[in-house]
Amino acid sequence: MTEKASKNAKIDPWGSMKIEDYSKTIKEFGIEPFSTVIKKVPEPHKYMLRNIIYGHRDFGRVADAIAKKKKFVMLTGLMPSGKFHFGHKMIADQIIYYQKMGAEVYICVADIEAYTTRGMAVKELEKLAIEEYLLNYIALGLKPSRCHFYFQSKGNATYNALSKMVSRNVTFNELKAIYGKESLTPGKIVSALTQVADILYPQMEQGSCPTVVPVGTDQDPHIRLTRDIASRFKDFKFMPPASTYNKFMSGLQGGKMSSSKPESYIALTDSPEIGRKKVMRAITGGRDSLEEQKKKGGQPHKCAVYELYTYHLMDDNKELKSVYTDCVSGKLMCGECKKRCGDMMAEFLAKHREKRECARKDLGKFLKD
Ligand code: TRP
Ligand code: SF4
């Protein structure tokens, strides 16, 4: 393989690992720190500036395309898994950002993957993908022009052929090395090769061009596989895709944010009141007593409220910085801080609810093919 992860390190894209140490991930998997390219990015997204997008592979060529206004593709796949929450919003924000930067946007619903690896029903997946994901994407600002939205199970003939033809460019031993030989199943192989086709197919429509796939670290095995396969194709000139890696938000109560634990997330369809309540119940980096907090200051890096500000609710860097300084200096107490966050959350959710209702009339523009 051209891109080896170090021997013992393994990521299971179908597992549920929580990565604690991103600098270790960078070393073990050969991901580049995002700081190596950020200067080339004309208008970096706040996730880039805040090191939430912390790593990349080959992003330089995408930054170049943005700067020179050349053609490039942004592709992502979504696995419908229940309520659309603020963790999912991170990918939506990135899709919309790249669309604004001039990308041809491809969004694929990974219904084959969900069907084969999670035992879900295709009909149910279709409803979830549209009602939970697409509708929220539109409400958040996704536009229909230069946007291709499709289902793995309904992709066109060329895409379907590609998803099988990619198999010629990988050996069974390589698949076992990437995904772990004990846990590899035919369903996972089909899912992985379908994902390779998802990522390479846009270049069959657009011609060879830079492609960026923004993902969480768990998807890196698929990215490595795709990059290897792309470079081996003889009959089509694929440019190996670039990728970026974002950190995941923690659950509101600490631990992982998970679709199966409603108390761990705020959904974008939660009512303003529920959203506010969940913020008020969230774990903070506060100390045991007010006195101690005044003396030692709070710990924003351990605080779910501070995460909500950083990832979603505060676009203004100065405002965020002042929360940080007031927190660590012991000037700001958690009660007051949470109340402010709860107000901001309630306002966001109330506005979003209206936007969602407006978005409904535009669904047809995305589902044309
Ligand atoms: N495997 C991805 C997930 O579990 C979904 C997916 C399918 C995907 N095709 C993709 C992600 C292409 C990025 C690019 O969420
Ligand atoms: Fe978190 Fe705010 Fe408390 Fe600091 S003051 S620990 S940012 S809730």
Short mmCIF file of C-alpha atoms and ligand atoms in Angstrom, two decimals:
data_model
loop_
_atom_site.label_atom_id
_atom_site.label_comp_id
_atom_site.label_asym_id
_atom_site.label_seq_id
_atom_site.Cartn_x
_atom_site.Cartn_y
_atom_site.Cartn_z
CA MET A 1 0.00 0.00 0.00
CA THR A 2 1.25 3.46 -0.66
CA GLU A 3 -0.20 4.91 2.52
CA LYS A 4 0.32 2.77 5.55
CA ALA A 5 -1.06 3.49 8.93
CA SER A 6 1.51 2.42 11.50
CA LYS A 7 1.42 -1.31 12.08
CA ASN A 8 -0.60 -1.74 15.23
CA ALA A 9 -2.85 1.27 14.94
CA LYS A 10 -6.30 0.53 13.58
CA ILE A 11 -9.48 2.49 13.19
CA ASP A 12 -12.77 0.64 12.82
CA PRO A 13 -15.13 2.79 10.73
CA TRP A 14 -18.07 0.66 11.85
CA GLY A 15 -17.10 0.71 15.52
CA SER A 16 -17.68 3.38 18.12
CA MET A 17 -14.31 4.60 19.24
CA LYS A 18 -13.79 7.92 20.95
CA ILE A 19 -10.57 9.63 20.04
CA GLU A 20 -9.08 11.52 22.95
CA ASP A 21 -5.74 12.57 21.58
CA TYR A 22 -5.75 14.08 18.11
CA SER A 23 -2.02 14.71 17.93
CA LYS A 24 -1.47 11.00 18.45
CA THR A 25 -3.88 10.27 15.62
CA ILE A 26 -1.90 12.55 13.36
CA LYS A 27 1.29 10.64 14.10
CA GLU A 28 -0.12 7.14 13.95
CA PHE A 29 -2.11 7.48 10.76
CA GLY A 30 0.06 9.86 8.80
CA ILE A 31 -2.60 12.58 8.71
CA GLU A 32 -1.12 16.06 8.18
CA PRO A 33 -1.90 18.76 10.76
CA PHE A 34 -4.28 21.31 9.22
CA SER A 35 -1.92 24.08 10.27
CA THR A 36 0.35 23.07 7.37
CA VAL A 37 -2.19 24.32 4.77
CA ILE A 38 -4.36 26.88 6.48
CA LYS A 39 -2.37 29.80 5.08
CA LYS A 40 -3.25 28.69 1.54
CA VAL A 41 -6.99 28.75 2.24
CA PRO A 42 -8.54 32.01 0.98
CA GLU A 43 -11.42 32.25 3.50
CA PRO A 44 -10.86 29.59 6.14
CA HIS A 45 -13.98 28.24 7.86
CA LYS A 46 -14.24 28.84 11.61
CA TYR A 47 -13.71 25.09 12.13
CA MET A 48 -10.32 25.51 10.44
CA LEU A 49 -9.42 28.59 12.45
CA ARG A 50 -10.44 26.91 15.71
CA ASN A 51 -8.55 23.70 14.99
CA ILE A 52 -11.79 21.69 14.99
CA ILE A 53 -10.77 20.65 11.50
CA TYR A 54 -7.41 19.50 12.79
CA GLY A 55 -5.96 17.40 9.99
CA HIS A 56 -5.94 16.70 6.26
CA ARG A 57 -4.52 14.70 3.41
CA ASP A 58 -3.55 16.58 0.24
CA PHE A 59 -5.78 19.57 1.01
CA GLY A 60 -3.26 21.89 -0.66
CA ARG A 61 -4.62 21.13 -4.10
CA VAL A 62 -8.16 21.94 -2.96
CA ALA A 63 -7.03 25.22 -1.40
CA ASP A 64 -5.32 25.99 -4.70
CA ALA A 65 -8.46 25.29 -6.70
CA ILE A 66 -10.47 27.56 -4.40
CA ALA A 67 -7.90 30.35 -4.69
CA LYS A 68 -7.65 30.08 -8.47
CA LYS A 69 -11.39 29.52 -8.91
CA LYS A 70 -10.78 26.22 -10.66
CA LYS A 71 -13.17 23.31 -10.67
CA PHE A 72 -13.22 21.08 -7.59
CA VAL A 73 -15.60 18.63 -5.97
CA MET A 74 -16.79 18.29 -2.38
CA LEU A 75 -18.26 14.92 -1.63
CA THR A 76 -19.79 13.48 1.47
CA GLY A 77 -21.89 10.47 2.33
CA LEU A 78 -24.45 10.34 5.08
CA MET A 79 -25.61 7.37 7.01
CA PRO A 80 -29.13 8.11 8.23
CA SER A 81 -29.22 7.14 11.87
CA GLY A 82 -32.12 8.87 13.56
CA LYS A 83 -32.40 12.47 14.65
CA PHE A 84 -30.23 15.10 12.98
CA HIS A 85 -28.25 16.69 15.81
CA PHE A 86 -25.54 19.29 16.34
CA GLY A 87 -22.84 16.68 15.69
CA HIS A 88 -24.30 16.12 12.21
CA LYS A 89 -24.59 19.86 11.69
CA MET A 90 -20.79 20.03 11.55
CA ILE A 91 -20.70 18.19 8.24
CA ALA A 92 -23.63 20.24 6.93
CA ASP A 93 -21.74 23.45 7.76
CA GLN A 94 -18.74 22.21 5.81
CA ILE A 95 -20.83 21.19 2.78
CA ILE A 96 -22.40 24.63 2.67
CA TYR A 97 -19.02 26.33 3.09
CA TYR A 98 -17.51 24.46 0.12
CA GLN A 99 -20.58 25.20 -1.97
CA LYS A 100 -20.02 28.90 -1.28
CA MET A 101 -16.34 28.46 -2.20
CA GLY A 102 -17.42 27.21 -5.63
CA ALA A 103 -17.44 23.41 -5.26
CA GLU A 104 -19.53 20.95 -7.24
CA VAL A 105 -21.30 19.37 -4.30
CA TYR A 106 -22.07 15.64 -4.17
CA ILE A 107 -24.09 14.23 -1.28
CA CYS A 108 -24.71 10.56 -1.23
CA VAL A 109 -27.07 8.72 1.08
CA ALA A 110 -25.27 5.58 2.27
CA ASP A 111 -28.41 3.45 2.29
CA ILE A 112 -26.60 0.38 0.94
CA GLU A 113 -24.09 0.67 3.77
CA ALA A 114 -26.83 1.13 6.38
CA TYR A 115 -28.78 -1.78 4.87
CA THR A 116 -25.83 -4.16 4.78
CA THR A 117 -24.04 -3.22 8.00
CA ARG A 118 -26.85 -1.98 10.24
CA GLY A 119 -29.78 -4.08 9.14
CA MET A 120 -32.02 -1.11 8.38
CA ALA A 121 -34.90 -1.07 5.89
CA VAL A 122 -34.35 0.87 2.66
CA LYS A 123 -37.75 2.62 2.79
CA GLU A 124 -37.21 3.83 6.34
CA LEU A 125 -33.75 5.09 5.35
CA GLU A 126 -35.16 7.10 2.49
CA LYS A 127 -37.59 8.91 4.76
CA LEU A 128 -34.91 9.63 7.36
CA ALA A 129 -32.46 10.90 4.74
CA ILE A 130 -34.97 13.38 3.37
CA GLU A 131 -36.87 14.46 6.48
CA GLU A 132 -33.97 14.57 8.89
CA TYR A 133 -30.91 15.29 6.77
CA LEU A 134 -31.78 16.98 3.48
CA LEU A 135 -34.43 19.23 4.98
CA ASN A 136 -32.03 20.43 7.67
CA TYR A 137 -29.24 20.94 5.12
CA ILE A 138 -31.53 23.20 3.08
CA ALA A 139 -32.64 25.09 6.20
CA LEU A 140 -28.98 25.64 7.08
CA GLY A 141 -28.31 27.12 3.65
CA LEU A 142 -27.64 24.39 1.06
CA LYS A 143 -28.56 25.55 -2.45
CA PRO A 144 -29.80 23.37 -5.32
CA SER A 145 -27.43 24.66 -7.98
CA ARG A 146 -24.30 22.58 -8.47
CA CYS A 147 -25.61 20.13 -5.89
CA HIS A 148 -26.01 16.42 -6.68
CA PHE A 149 -27.97 14.47 -4.11
CA TYR A 150 -28.37 10.72 -4.63
CA PHE A 151 -28.91 7.39 -2.92
CA GLN A 152 -26.34 4.58 -3.16
CA SER A 153 -29.22 2.23 -4.01
CA LYS A 154 -30.41 4.41 -6.89
CA GLY A 155 -27.16 5.67 -8.40
CA ASN A 156 -26.83 5.61 -12.19
CA ALA A 157 -25.37 2.75 -14.24
CA THR A 158 -21.84 4.20 -14.52
CA TYR A 159 -21.64 4.67 -10.74
CA ASN A 160 -22.94 1.16 -10.15
CA ALA A 161 -20.41 -0.30 -12.56
CA LEU A 162 -17.62 1.68 -10.92
CA SER A 163 -18.55 0.35 -7.48
CA LYS A 164 -17.78 -3.16 -8.76
CA MET A 165 -14.84 -2.33 -11.02
CA VAL A 166 -12.86 -0.75 -8.17
CA SER A 167 -12.44 -4.28 -6.75
CA ARG A 168 -9.79 -5.04 -9.39
CA ASN A 169 -7.41 -2.54 -7.78
CA VAL A 170 -7.25 -3.94 -4.27
CA THR A 171 -6.22 -7.29 -2.80
CA PHE A 172 -7.99 -9.25 -0.10
CA ASN A 173 -4.92 -8.96 2.09
CA GLU A 174 -5.02 -5.19 1.86
CA LEU A 175 -8.68 -5.14 2.88
CA LYS A 176 -7.88 -7.40 5.82
CA ALA A 177 -5.00 -5.15 6.84
CA ILE A 178 -7.15 -2.02 6.72
CA TYR A 179 -10.34 -3.30 8.33
CA GLY A 180 -9.10 -6.13 10.53
CA LYS A 181 -9.21 -9.71 9.33
CA GLU A 182 -11.47 -11.05 12.08
CA SER A 183 -14.26 -8.61 11.55
CA LEU A 184 -14.30 -8.31 7.77
CA THR A 185 -17.61 -9.47 6.26
CA PRO A 186 -18.93 -9.46 2.67
CA GLY A 187 -21.31 -6.66 3.71
CA LYS A 188 -18.43 -4.51 4.89
CA ILE A 189 -16.46 -5.17 1.72
CA VAL A 190 -19.44 -4.14 -0.40
CA SER A 191 -19.90 -1.01 1.75
CA ALA A 192 -16.23 -0.07 1.55
CA LEU A 193 -16.04 -0.53 -2.23
CA THR A 194 -19.30 1.37 -2.69
CA GLN A 195 -17.81 4.21 -0.67
CA VAL A 196 -14.73 4.19 -2.91
CA ALA A 197 -17.06 4.58 -5.89
CA ASP A 198 -18.95 7.38 -4.09
CA ILE A 199 -15.73 9.31 -3.73
CA LEU A 200 -14.34 8.68 -7.23
CA TYR A 201 -17.52 8.86 -9.29
CA PRO A 202 -17.78 12.68 -9.35
CA GLN A 203 -14.56 12.78 -11.39
CA MET A 204 -16.24 10.62 -14.04
CA GLU A 205 -18.83 13.36 -14.44
CA GLN A 206 -16.59 16.38 -13.91
CA GLY A 207 -13.29 15.08 -15.29
CA SER A 208 -10.15 14.61 -13.25
CA CYS A 209 -10.15 17.34 -10.59
CA PRO A 210 -9.42 17.91 -6.89
CA THR A 211 -12.02 16.35 -4.59
CA VAL A 212 -12.33 17.00 -0.89
CA VAL A 213 -14.05 14.63 1.50
CA PRO A 214 -14.61 16.19 4.94
CA VAL A 215 -14.89 13.41 7.52
CA GLY A 216 -14.46 12.40 11.12
CA THR A 217 -11.32 10.40 11.85
CA ASP A 218 -13.27 7.12 11.92
CA GLN A 219 -13.67 7.32 8.13
CA ASP A 220 -9.94 7.53 7.43
CA PRO A 221 -9.56 3.82 6.54
CA HIS A 222 -11.99 4.38 3.64
CA ILE A 223 -10.05 7.46 2.55
CA ARG A 224 -6.74 5.58 2.52
CA LEU A 225 -8.29 2.76 0.55
CA THR A 226 -9.81 5.17 -1.98
CA ARG A 227 -6.56 7.04 -2.45
CA ASP A 228 -4.70 3.81 -3.15
CA ILE A 229 -7.32 2.50 -5.56
CA ALA A 230 -7.50 5.86 -7.37
CA SER A 231 -3.80 5.89 -8.07
CA ARG A 232 -3.90 2.34 -9.49
CA PHE A 233 -6.59 2.89 -12.10
CA LYS A 234 -5.07 2.67 -15.56
CA ASP A 235 -8.14 3.25 -17.70
CA PHE A 236 -9.28 6.37 -15.91
CA LYS A 237 -7.17 9.16 -14.53
CA PHE A 238 -8.47 9.78 -11.04
CA MET A 239 -6.83 12.39 -8.87
CA PRO A 240 -6.51 10.83 -5.40
CA PRO A 241 -9.10 12.53 -3.21
CA ALA A 242 -8.12 14.97 -0.47
CA SER A 243 -9.67 14.78 2.96
CA THR A 244 -10.07 16.84 6.10
CA TYR A 245 -10.61 15.48 9.59
CA ASN A 246 -12.80 17.13 12.17
CA LYS A 247 -12.93 16.52 15.87
CA PHE A 248 -16.19 15.20 17.24
CA MET A 249 -18.26 17.08 19.79
CA SER A 250 -18.62 15.38 23.16
CA GLY A 251 -21.98 14.35 24.53
CA LEU A 252 -23.79 16.96 26.63
CA GLN A 253 -23.33 14.78 29.68
CA GLY A 254 -19.71 13.95 28.87
CA GLY A 255 -18.69 10.81 26.95
CA LYS A 256 -19.74 10.33 23.35
CA MET A 257 -22.54 12.10 21.56
CA SER A 258 -24.70 9.31 20.26
CA SER A 259 -27.93 9.07 18.28
CA SER A 260 -29.10 6.32 20.60
CA LYS A 261 -28.82 8.58 23.69
CA PRO A 262 -31.19 11.56 23.37
CA GLU A 263 -29.80 13.20 26.51
CA SER A 264 -26.35 13.32 24.88
CA TYR A 265 -27.35 15.63 22.02
CA ILE A 266 -29.61 18.46 20.97
CA ALA A 267 -31.49 17.72 17.76
CA LEU A 268 -32.13 20.49 15.28
CA THR A 269 -35.83 19.63 15.57
CA ASP A 270 -35.85 19.89 19.38
CA SER A 271 -38.12 22.68 20.63
CA PRO A 272 -36.44 25.85 21.94
CA GLU A 273 -37.54 24.88 25.47
CA ILE A 274 -36.06 21.39 25.26
CA GLY A 275 -32.85 22.83 23.79
CA ARG A 276 -32.58 25.29 26.65
CA LYS A 277 -33.21 22.56 29.23
CA LYS A 278 -30.55 20.31 27.73
CA VAL A 279 -28.01 23.15 27.88
CA MET A 280 -28.90 23.81 31.53
CA ARG A 281 -28.30 20.13 32.32
CA ALA A 282 -25.01 19.87 30.38
CA ILE A 283 -21.71 19.07 31.98
CA THR A 284 -19.43 22.07 32.52
CA GLY A 285 -15.82 22.65 33.44
CA GLY A 286 -16.96 24.38 36.63
CA ARG A 287 -15.44 23.79 40.05
CA ASP A 288 -17.12 22.26 43.10
CA SER A 289 -17.92 25.60 44.73
CA LEU A 290 -18.28 29.20 43.61
CA GLU A 291 -15.44 30.09 45.86
CA GLU A 292 -13.11 27.59 44.29
CA GLN A 293 -14.16 28.73 40.82
CA LYS A 294 -13.47 32.36 41.67
CA LYS A 295 -10.05 31.34 42.87
CA LYS A 296 -8.98 28.80 40.24
CA GLY A 297 -11.20 29.70 37.30
CA GLY A 298 -13.29 27.27 35.19
CA GLN A 299 -12.02 24.70 32.70
CA PRO A 300 -13.48 25.49 29.28
CA HIS A 301 -11.65 22.61 27.57
CA LYS A 302 -13.73 20.20 29.66
CA CYS A 303 -17.00 22.03 29.18
CA ALA A 304 -19.89 21.00 26.89
CA VAL A 305 -21.28 24.54 27.05
CA TYR A 306 -18.03 26.00 25.80
CA GLU A 307 -18.06 23.41 23.03
CA LEU A 308 -21.48 24.56 21.92
CA TYR A 309 -20.21 28.12 21.72
CA THR A 310 -17.07 27.12 19.82
CA TYR A 311 -18.64 24.73 17.35
CA HIS A 312 -21.98 26.37 16.75
CA LEU A 313 -23.23 29.36 18.63
CA MET A 314 -20.46 31.97 18.50
CA ASP A 315 -19.09 32.98 15.13
CA ASP A 316 -17.34 36.03 16.51
CA ASN A 317 -13.83 35.15 17.68
CA LYS A 318 -13.63 38.10 20.06
CA GLU A 319 -16.82 37.12 21.81
CA LEU A 320 -15.60 33.56 22.18
CA LYS A 321 -12.26 34.70 23.46
CA SER A 322 -13.87 36.84 26.12
CA VAL A 323 -15.92 33.86 27.38
CA TYR A 324 -12.68 31.92 27.56
CA THR A 325 -10.75 34.60 29.43
CA ASP A 326 -13.60 35.34 31.82
CA CYS A 327 -14.00 31.63 32.49
CA VAL A 328 -10.37 30.80 33.22
CA SER A 329 -9.88 33.94 35.26
CA GLY A 330 -12.76 33.08 37.57
CA LYS A 331 -14.83 36.10 36.59
CA LEU A 332 -17.59 34.12 34.90
CA MET A 333 -19.68 31.59 36.81
CA CYS A 334 -21.28 28.56 35.14
CA GLY A 335 -24.86 29.44 36.05
CA GLU A 336 -24.73 32.73 34.21
CA CYS A 337 -22.75 31.25 31.33
CA LYS A 338 -25.18 28.37 30.85
CA LYS A 339 -28.14 30.70 30.92
CA ARG A 340 -26.64 32.75 28.12
CA CYS A 341 -25.90 29.61 26.13
CA GLY A 342 -29.45 28.35 26.73
CA ASP A 343 -30.87 31.63 25.43
CA MET A 344 -28.68 31.46 22.32
CA MET A 345 -29.65 27.85 21.75
CA ALA A 346 -33.38 28.57 22.13
CA GLU A 347 -33.12 31.44 19.68
CA PHE A 348 -31.22 29.31 17.17
CA LEU A 349 -33.77 26.49 17.38
CA ALA A 350 -36.75 28.84 17.04
CA LYS A 351 -35.28 30.40 13.88
CA HIS A 352 -34.24 27.03 12.52
CA ARG A 353 -37.75 25.69 12.92
CA GLU A 354 -39.07 28.46 10.66
CA LYS A 355 -36.31 27.89 8.13
CA ARG A 356 -37.14 24.19 8.04
CA GLU A 357 -40.74 24.90 7.16
CA CYS A 358 -39.63 27.20 4.32
CA ALA A 359 -37.13 24.58 3.15
CA ARG A 360 -39.84 22.00 2.54
CA LYS A 361 -41.01 23.63 -0.68
CA ASP A 362 -37.47 23.35 -2.10
CA LEU A 363 -37.04 19.60 -1.49
CA GLY A 364 -38.11 18.77 -5.07
CA LYS A 365 -35.25 20.80 -6.52
CA PHE A 366 -32.76 18.45 -4.87
CA LEU A 367 -34.54 15.21 -5.66
CA LYS A 368 -34.87 15.67 -9.39
CA ASP A 369 -32.79 12.72 -10.61
N1 TRP B 1 -19.33 5.45 5.78
C1 TRP B 1 -19.88 6.76 6.01
C2 TRP B 1 -20.45 6.79 7.46
O1 TRP B 1 -20.43 5.82 8.15
C3 TRP B 1 -20.92 7.15 5.02
C4 TRP B 1 -20.38 7.32 3.62
C5 TRP B 1 -20.72 6.60 2.52
C6 TRP B 1 -19.42 8.29 3.19
N2 TRP B 1 -20.09 7.06 1.40
C7 TRP B 1 -19.27 8.08 1.78
C8 TRP B 1 -18.70 9.28 3.82
C9 TRP B 1 -18.40 8.87 1.05
C10 TRP B 1 -17.82 10.06 3.08
C11 TRP B 1 -17.68 9.85 1.70
O2 TRP B 1 -20.91 7.81 7.91
FE1 SF4 B 2 -18.04 26.26 30.93
FE2 SF4 B 2 -18.96 28.73 31.07
FE3 SF4 B 2 -18.56 27.27 33.29
FE4 SF4 B 2 -16.50 28.17 31.91
S1 SF4 B 2 -18.02 29.41 32.98
S2 SF4 B 2 -16.74 26.11 32.72
S3 SF4 B 2 -17.26 28.05 29.81
S4 SF4 B 2 -20.06 26.88 31.68
#
